[in-house]
Coordinates of C-alpha atoms (C1' of nucleotides) in Angstrom, one line a residue:
Chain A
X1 CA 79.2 126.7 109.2
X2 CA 76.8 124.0 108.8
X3 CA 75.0 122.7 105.5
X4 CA 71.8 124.4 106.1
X5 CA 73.7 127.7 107.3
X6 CA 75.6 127.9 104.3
X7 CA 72.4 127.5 102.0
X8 CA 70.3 129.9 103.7
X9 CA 73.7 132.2 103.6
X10 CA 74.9 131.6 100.1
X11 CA 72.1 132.7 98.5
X12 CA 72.9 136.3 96.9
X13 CA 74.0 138.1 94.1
X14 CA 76.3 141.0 93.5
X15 CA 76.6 143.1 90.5
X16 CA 78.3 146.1 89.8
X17 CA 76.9 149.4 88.4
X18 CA 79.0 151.6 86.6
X19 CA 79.2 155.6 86.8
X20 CA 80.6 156.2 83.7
X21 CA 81.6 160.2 83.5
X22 CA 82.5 161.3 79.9
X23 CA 83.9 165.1 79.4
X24 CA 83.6 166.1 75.8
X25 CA 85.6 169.3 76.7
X26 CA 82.4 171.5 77.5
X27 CA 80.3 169.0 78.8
X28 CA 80.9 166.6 81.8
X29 CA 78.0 163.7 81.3
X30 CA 77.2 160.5 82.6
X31 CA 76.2 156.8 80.0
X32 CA 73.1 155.4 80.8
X33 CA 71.5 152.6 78.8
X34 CA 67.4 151.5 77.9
X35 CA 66.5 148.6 79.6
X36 CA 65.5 145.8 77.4
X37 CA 64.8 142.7 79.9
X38 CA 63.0 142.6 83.0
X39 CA 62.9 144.2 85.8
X40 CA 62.4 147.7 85.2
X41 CA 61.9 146.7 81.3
X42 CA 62.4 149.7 79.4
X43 CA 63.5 152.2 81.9
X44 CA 66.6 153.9 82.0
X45 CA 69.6 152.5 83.7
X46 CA 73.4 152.8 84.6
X47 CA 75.3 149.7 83.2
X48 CA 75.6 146.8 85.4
X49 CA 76.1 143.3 85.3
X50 CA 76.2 140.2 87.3
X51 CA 79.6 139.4 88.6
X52 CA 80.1 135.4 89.1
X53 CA 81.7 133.8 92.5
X54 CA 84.8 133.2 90.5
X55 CA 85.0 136.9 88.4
X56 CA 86.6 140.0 90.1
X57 CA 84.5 143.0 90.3
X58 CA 86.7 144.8 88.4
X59 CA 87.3 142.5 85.8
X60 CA 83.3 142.6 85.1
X61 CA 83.0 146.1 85.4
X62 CA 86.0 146.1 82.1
X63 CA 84.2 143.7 80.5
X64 CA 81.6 145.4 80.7
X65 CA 83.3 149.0 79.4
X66 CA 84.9 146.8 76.7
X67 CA 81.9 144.6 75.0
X68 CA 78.8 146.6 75.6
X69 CA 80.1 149.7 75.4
X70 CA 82.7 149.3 73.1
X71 CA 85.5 151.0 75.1
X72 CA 89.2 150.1 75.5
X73 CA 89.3 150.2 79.3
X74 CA 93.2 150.4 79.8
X75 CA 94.3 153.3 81.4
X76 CA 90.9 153.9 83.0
X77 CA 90.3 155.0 86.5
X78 CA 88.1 152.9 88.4
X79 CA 87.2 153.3 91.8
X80 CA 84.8 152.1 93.7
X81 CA 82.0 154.0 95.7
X82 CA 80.2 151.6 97.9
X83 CA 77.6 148.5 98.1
X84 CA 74.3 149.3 97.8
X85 CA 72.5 146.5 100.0
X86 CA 69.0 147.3 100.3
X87 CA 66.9 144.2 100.9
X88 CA 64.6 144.7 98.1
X89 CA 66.7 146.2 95.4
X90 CA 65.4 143.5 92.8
X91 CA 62.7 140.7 92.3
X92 CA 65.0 138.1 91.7
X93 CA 66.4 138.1 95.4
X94 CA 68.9 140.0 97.3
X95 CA 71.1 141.4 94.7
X96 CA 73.6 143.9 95.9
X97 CA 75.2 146.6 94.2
X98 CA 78.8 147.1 94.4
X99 CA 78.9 150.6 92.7
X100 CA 81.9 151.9 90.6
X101 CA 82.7 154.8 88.4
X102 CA 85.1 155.9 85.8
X103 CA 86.7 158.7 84.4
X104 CA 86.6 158.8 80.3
X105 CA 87.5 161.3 77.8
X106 CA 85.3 161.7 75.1
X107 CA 85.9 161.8 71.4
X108 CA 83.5 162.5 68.5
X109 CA 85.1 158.4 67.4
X110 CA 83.7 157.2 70.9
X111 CA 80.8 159.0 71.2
X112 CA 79.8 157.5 67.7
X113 CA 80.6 153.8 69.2
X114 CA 78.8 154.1 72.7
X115 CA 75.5 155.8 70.5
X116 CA 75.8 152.8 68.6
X117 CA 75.5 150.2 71.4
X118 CA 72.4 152.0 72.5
X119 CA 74.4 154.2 75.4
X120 CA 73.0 157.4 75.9
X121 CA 75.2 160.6 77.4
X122 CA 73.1 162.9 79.7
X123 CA 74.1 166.1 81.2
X124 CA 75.7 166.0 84.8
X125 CA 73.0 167.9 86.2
X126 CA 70.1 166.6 84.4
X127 CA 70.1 162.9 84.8
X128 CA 66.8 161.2 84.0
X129 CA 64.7 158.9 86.8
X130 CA 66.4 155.8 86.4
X131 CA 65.9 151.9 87.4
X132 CA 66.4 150.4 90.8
X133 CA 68.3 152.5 93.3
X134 CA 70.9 154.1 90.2
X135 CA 69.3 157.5 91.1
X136 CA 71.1 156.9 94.5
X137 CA 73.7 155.5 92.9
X138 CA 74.6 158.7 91.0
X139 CA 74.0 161.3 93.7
X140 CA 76.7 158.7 95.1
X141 CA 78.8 159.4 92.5
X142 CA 78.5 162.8 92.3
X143 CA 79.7 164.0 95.4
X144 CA 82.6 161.5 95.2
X145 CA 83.6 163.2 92.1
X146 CA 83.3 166.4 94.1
X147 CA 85.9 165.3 96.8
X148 CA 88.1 163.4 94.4
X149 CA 88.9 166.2 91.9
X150 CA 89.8 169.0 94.7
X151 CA 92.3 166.9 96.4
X152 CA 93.6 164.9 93.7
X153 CA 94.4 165.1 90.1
X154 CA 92.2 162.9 88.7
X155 CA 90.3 165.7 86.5
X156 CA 93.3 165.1 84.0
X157 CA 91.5 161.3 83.5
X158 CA 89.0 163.4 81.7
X159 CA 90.6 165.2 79.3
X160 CA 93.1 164.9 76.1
X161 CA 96.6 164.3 77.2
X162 CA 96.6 167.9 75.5
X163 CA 94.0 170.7 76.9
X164 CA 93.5 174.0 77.0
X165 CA 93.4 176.2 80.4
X166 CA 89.5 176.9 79.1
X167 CA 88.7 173.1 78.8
X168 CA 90.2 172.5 82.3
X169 CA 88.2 175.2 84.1
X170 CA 84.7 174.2 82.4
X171 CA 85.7 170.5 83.5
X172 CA 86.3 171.8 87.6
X173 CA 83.4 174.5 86.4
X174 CA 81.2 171.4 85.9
X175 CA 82.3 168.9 88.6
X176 CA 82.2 171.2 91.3
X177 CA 79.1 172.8 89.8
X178 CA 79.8 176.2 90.6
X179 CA 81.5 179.0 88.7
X180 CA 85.2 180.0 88.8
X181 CA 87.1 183.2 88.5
X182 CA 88.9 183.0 84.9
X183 CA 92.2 184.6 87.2
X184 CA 92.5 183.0 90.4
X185 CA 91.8 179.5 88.4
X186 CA 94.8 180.2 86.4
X187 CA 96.3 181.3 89.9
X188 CA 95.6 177.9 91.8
X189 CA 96.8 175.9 88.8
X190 CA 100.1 177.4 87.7
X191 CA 100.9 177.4 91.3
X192 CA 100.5 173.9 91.5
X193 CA 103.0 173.5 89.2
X194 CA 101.6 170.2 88.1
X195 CA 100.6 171.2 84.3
X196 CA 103.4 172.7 81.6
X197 CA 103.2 173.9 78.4
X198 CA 103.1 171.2 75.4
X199 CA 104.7 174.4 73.0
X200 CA 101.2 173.2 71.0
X201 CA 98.5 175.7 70.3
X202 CA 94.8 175.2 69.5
X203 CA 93.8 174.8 65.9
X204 CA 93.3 178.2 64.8
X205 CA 90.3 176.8 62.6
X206 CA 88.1 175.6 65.5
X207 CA 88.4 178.9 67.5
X208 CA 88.6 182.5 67.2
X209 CA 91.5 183.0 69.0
X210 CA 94.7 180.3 69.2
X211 CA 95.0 178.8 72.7
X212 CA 98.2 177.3 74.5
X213 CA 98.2 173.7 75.2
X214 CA 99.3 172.3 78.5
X215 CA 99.5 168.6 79.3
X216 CA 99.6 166.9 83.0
X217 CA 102.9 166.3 84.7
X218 CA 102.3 163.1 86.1
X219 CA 105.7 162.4 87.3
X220 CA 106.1 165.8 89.3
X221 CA 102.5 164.6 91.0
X222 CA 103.9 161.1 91.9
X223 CA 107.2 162.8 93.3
X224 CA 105.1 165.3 95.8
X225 CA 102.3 162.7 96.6
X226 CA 105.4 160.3 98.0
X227 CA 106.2 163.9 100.2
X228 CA 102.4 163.6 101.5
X229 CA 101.7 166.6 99.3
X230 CA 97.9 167.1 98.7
X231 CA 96.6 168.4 96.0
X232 CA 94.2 171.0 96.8
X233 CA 91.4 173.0 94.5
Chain B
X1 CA 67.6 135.1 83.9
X2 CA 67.8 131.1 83.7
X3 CA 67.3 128.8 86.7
X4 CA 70.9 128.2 85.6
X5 CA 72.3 131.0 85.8
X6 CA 70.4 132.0 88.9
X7 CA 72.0 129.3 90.6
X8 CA 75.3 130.0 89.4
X9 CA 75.1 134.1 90.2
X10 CA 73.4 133.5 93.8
X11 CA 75.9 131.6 95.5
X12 CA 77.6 134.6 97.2
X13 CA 77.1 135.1 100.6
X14 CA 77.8 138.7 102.8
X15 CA 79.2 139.7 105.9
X16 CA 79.3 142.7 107.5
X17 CA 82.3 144.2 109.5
X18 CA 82.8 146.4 112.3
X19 CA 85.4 149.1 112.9
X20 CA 83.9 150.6 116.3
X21 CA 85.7 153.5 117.4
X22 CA 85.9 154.3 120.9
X23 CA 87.2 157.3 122.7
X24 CA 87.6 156.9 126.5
X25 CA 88.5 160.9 126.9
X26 CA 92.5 159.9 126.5
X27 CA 92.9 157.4 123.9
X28 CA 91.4 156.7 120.7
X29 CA 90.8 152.6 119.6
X30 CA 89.8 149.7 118.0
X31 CA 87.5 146.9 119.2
X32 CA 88.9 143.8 118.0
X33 CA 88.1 139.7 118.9
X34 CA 90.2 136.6 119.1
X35 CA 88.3 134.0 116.7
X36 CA 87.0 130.9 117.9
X37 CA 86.7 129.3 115.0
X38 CA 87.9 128.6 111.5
X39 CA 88.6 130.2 109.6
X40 CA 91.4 132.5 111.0
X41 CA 91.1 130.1 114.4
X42 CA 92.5 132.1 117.0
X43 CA 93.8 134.9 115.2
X44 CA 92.5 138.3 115.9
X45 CA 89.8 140.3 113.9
X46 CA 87.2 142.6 113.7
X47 CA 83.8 142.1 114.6
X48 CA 81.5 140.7 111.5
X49 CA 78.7 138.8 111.0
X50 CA 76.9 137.1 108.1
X51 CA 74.2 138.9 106.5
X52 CA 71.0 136.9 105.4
X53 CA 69.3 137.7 102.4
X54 CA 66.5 139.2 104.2
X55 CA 68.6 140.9 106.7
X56 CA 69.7 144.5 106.7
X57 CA 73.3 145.3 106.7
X58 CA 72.2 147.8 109.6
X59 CA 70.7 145.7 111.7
X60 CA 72.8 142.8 111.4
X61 CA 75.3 145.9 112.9
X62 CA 73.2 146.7 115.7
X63 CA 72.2 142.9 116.3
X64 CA 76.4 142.4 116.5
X65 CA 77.1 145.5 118.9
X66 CA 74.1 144.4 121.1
X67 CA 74.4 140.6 121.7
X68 CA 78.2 140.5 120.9
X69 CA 79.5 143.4 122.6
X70 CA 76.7 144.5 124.9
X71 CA 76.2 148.1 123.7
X72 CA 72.8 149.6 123.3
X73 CA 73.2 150.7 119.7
X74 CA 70.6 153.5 119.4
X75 CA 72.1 157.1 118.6
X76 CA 75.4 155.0 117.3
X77 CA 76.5 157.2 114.5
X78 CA 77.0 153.9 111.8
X79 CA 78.5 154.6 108.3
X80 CA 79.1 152.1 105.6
X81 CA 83.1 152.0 104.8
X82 CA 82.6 150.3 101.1
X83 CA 82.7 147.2 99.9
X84 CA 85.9 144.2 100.3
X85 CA 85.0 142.1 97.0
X86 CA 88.5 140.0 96.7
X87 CA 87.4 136.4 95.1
X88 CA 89.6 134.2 98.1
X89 CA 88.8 136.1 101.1
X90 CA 87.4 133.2 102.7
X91 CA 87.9 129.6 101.9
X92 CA 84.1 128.6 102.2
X93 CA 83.3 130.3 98.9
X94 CA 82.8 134.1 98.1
X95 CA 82.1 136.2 100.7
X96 CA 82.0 139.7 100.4
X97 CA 82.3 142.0 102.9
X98 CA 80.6 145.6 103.3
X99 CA 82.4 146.8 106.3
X100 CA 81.1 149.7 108.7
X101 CA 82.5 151.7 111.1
X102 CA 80.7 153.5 114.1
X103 CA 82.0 155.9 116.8
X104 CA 81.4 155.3 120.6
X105 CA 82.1 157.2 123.6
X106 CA 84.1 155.0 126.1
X107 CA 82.9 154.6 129.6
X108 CA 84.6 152.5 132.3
X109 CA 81.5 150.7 132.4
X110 CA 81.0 150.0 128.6
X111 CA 85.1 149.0 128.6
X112 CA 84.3 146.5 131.5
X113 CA 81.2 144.6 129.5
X114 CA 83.1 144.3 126.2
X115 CA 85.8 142.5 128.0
X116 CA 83.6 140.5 129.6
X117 CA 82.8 139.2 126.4
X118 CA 86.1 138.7 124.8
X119 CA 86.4 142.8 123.2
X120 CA 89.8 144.3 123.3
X121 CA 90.5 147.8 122.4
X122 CA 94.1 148.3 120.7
X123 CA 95.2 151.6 120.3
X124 CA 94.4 153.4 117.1
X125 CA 98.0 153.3 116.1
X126 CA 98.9 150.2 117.1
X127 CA 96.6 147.5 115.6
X128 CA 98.2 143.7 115.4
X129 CA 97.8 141.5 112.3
X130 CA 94.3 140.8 111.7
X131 CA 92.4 137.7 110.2
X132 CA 91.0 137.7 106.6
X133 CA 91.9 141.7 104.7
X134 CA 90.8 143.2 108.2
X135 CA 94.0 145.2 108.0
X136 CA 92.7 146.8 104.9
X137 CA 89.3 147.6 106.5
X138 CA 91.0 149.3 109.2
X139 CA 93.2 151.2 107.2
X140 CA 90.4 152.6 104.9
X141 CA 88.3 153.4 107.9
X142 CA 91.0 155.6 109.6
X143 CA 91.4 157.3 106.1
X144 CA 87.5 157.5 106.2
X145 CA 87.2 159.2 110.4
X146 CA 90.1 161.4 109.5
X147 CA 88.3 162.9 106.7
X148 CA 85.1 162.8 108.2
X149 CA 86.9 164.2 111.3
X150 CA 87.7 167.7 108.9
X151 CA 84.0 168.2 107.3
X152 CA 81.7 166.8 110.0
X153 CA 81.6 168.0 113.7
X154 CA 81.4 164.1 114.2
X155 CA 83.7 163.5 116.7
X156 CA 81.5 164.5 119.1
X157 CA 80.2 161.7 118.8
X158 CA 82.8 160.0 120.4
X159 CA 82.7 162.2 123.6
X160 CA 80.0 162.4 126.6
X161 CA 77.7 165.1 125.9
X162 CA 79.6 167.5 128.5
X163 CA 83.4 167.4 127.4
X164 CA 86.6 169.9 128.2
X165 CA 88.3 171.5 125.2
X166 CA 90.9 169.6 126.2
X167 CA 89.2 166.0 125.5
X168 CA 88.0 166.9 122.2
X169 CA 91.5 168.5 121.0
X170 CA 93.1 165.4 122.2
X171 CA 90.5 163.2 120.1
X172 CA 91.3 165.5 116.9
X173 CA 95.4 164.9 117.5
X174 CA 94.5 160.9 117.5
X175 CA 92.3 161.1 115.1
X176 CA 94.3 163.2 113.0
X177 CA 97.3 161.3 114.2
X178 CA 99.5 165.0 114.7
X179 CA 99.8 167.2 117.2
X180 CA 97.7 170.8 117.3
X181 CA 98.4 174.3 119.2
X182 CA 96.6 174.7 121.6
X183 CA 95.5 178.1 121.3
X184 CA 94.8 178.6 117.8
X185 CA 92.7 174.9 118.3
X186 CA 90.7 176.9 120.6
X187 CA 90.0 180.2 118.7
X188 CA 89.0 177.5 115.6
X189 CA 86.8 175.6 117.8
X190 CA 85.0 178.7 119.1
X191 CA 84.9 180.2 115.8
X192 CA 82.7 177.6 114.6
X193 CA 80.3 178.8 116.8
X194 CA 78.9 174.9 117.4
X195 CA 79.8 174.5 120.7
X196 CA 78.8 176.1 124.0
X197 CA 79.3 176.8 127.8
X198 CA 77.3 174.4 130.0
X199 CA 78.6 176.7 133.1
X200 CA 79.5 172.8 134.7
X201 CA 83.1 172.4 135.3
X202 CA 85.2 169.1 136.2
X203 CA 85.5 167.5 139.2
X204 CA 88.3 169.2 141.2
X205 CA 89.5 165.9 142.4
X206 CA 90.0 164.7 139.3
X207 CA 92.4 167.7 137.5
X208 CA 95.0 169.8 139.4
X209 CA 92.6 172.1 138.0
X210 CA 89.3 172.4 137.4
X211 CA 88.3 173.2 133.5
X212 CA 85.0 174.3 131.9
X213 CA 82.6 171.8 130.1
X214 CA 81.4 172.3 127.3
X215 CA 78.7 170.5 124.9
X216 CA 78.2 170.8 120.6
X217 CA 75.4 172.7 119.7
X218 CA 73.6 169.6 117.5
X219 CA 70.6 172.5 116.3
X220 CA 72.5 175.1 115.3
X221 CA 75.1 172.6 112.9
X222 CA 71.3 171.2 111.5
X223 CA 70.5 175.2 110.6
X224 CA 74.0 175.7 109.3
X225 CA 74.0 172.4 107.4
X226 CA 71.2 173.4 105.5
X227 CA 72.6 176.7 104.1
X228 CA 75.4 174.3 102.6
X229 CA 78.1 175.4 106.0
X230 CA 80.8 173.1 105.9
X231 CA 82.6 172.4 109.2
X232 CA 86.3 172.5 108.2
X233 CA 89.2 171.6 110.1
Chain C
dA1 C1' 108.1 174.7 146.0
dC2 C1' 107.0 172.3 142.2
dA3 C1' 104.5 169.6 138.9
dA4 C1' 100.5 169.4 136.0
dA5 C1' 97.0 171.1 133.4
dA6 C1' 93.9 175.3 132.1
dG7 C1' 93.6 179.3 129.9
dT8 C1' 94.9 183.5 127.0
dG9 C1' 96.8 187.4 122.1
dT10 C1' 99.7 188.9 118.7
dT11 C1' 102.1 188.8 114.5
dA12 C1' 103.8 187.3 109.9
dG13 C1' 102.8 184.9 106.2
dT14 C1' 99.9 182.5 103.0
dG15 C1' 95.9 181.8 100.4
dT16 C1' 91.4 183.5 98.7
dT17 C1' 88.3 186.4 96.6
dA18 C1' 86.7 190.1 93.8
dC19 C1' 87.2 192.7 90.0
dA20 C1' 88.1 195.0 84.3
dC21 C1' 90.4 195.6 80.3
dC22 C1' 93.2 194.5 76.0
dC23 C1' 94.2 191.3 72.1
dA24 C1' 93.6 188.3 68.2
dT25 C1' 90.6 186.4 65.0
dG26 C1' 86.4 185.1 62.1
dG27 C1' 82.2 186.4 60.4
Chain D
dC1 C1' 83.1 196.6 63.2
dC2 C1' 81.6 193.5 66.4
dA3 C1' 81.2 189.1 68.7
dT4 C1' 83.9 185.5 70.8
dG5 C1' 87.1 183.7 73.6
dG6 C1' 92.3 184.1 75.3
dG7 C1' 95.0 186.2 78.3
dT8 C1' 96.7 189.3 82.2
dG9 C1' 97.6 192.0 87.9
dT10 C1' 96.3 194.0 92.1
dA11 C1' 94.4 195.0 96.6
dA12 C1' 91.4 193.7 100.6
dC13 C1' 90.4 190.2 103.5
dA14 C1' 90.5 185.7 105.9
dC15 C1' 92.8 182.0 107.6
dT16 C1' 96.9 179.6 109.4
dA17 C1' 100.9 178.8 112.0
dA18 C1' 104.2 179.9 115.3
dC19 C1' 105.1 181.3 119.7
dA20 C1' 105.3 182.0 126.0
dC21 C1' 103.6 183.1 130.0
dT22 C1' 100.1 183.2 134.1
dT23 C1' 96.8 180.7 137.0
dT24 C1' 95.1 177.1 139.9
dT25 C1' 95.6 173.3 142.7
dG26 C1' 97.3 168.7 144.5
dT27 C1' 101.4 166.6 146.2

DNA sequence: ACAAAAGTGTTAGTGTTACACCCATGG
DNA sequence: CCATGGGTGTAACACTAACACTTTTGT
């Protein structure tokens, strides 16, 4: 590559959006931020940020959880969804978007910390116009999410280590957007034989009735993925 | 943003990958190229090409498969794999790669211009060491088809437009990498109701017996599509 | 005559869906 | 006493997987 290649060549930017989902153990959401500088001052936005020639995009997107959001992001699953590359995503020059999201359980404490950084929680299926392509972006993300949590675990990322069946079914209720049978959910899971019974119960003063407690058996899962078993909802 | 820090952010530049699938009726492979130059001098790789700033990703594609490979790239079904961000993939300075895959149906005479212009096709189970993390790209595209392969009647794609049930279950074993009865593959296909008689049959002197042709029926999958039908294999 | 590939049904088992009532508790 | 949410079983149906022989035709 010549000198003249490589300045006409080097000449872009990547940052990386985040699709943060948050499950509050009713709700499935998704953070979004005002926009205070330009472009697209003052609209609505996923966070994102500039990710340097020397900086890993995953190491920007933790920063990113951990600073302006005010997240500990250890324990967090990332995954990527894909580059968004459109040619005139942003007035500053060709900036592509190499998208992410992650998978966050919410608590009253973190809820309170994100609100206080400006971050804003909306509703799965009621997300705002937003800035630059992060309408795509979330569609995107969406019907990731959609694959991902029929075929793998990964709706356990969202939830307590401890969760009732309830919370569980109103999580795949809410992913998949559609409604499930009380029965056959209870069916699919205990078949799966991938959740057990913590012993724990519900706090009888937070609902009518007391409710088992099952956590995740994350061992058993690693044991039948090795076996190519597959998850399946 | 600063004139400083615009000249430290936009100093990235992109490539584009290609993982073209080709499907000669038998086999199912991989176009790869030996490399002429550094880096990676004579090892073997996909096809990629740098993206300008004012280029498409898509185009860039189509530019590659036309004056690289010498395929006319309209009605090329093109998907965008993700994103290969790792800081040191290339020793001229970042260079990220959004890697694509397409699907093409292999004639004698498309198989004899690529290797007049340096193309090999490696079996889909048998690809060598490639240059730069093109291992990795190849690896996340055959995840990618075989999904795709389950959900999407795309692998007709891959075959002429008249094909024998025999062709396309033999693209689904490849491309599913395991074998499948070949009856109840049959009553599945026709169940779908998305593919139909063309009352043509194969040349007799090709088969020690002659076998109906059949094509996909592109319309009626658009009609289902919209009513949310999911192809499933 | 035989090798090679096309074509064709049935059965058992598994998984999916639809559906309704009782129980414990707090207000 | 009633509203709320937890918890439980069964039957019809659909789909999946396993399995073997006949036909045609070229050599």
């Amino acid at each position: 590559m010549t000198e003249e290649e490589r300045k006409r060549y080097f000449d872009i930017a990547m940052s990386s959006a985040l699709v943060l989902f948050g499950f509050d153990g009713e709700d499935l959401k998704i953070l979004i931020y005002r926009k205070k500088d330009e472009p697209y001052q003052n609209a609505l936005s996923l966070p994102s940020k500039y990710v340097a020639p020397n900086e890993t995009n995953e190491m920007i997107i933790r920063e990113m959880l951990h600073e302006r959001i005010g997240i500990n992001p250890q324990n967090l699953y990332i995954e990527q969804l894909k580059a968004f590359v459109k040619v005139f995503r942003n007035p500053l020059g060709r900036v592509i978007n190499v998208a992410y999201y992650a998978l966050l359980k919410l608590t009253p404490e973190i809820e309170i910390q994100v609100a206080e950084r400006g971050g804003v929680w909306v509703k799965y299926n009621d997300i705002p116009d937003l800035a630059f392509d992060h309408n795509e972006i979330v569609s995107y993300a969406k019907e990731r999410i959609k694959r991902r949590v029929k075929r793998r675990p990964i709706g356990f990322n969202l939830l307590p280590k401890e969760f009732t069946i309830a919370q569980l079914q109103s999580l795949y209720e809410k992913a998949l957007d559609r409604e499930l049978d009380k029965r056959n959910f209870r069916k699919k899971i205990f078949n799966s034989n991938l959740i057990f019974e913590t012993g724990n119960t519900t706090d009888p003063k937070e609902h009518r009735k007391i409710a088992k407690l099952y956590s995740f058996d994350a061992e058993k899962f690693e044991r039948l993925s090795l076996k190519g078993y597959d998850f399946l909802f």
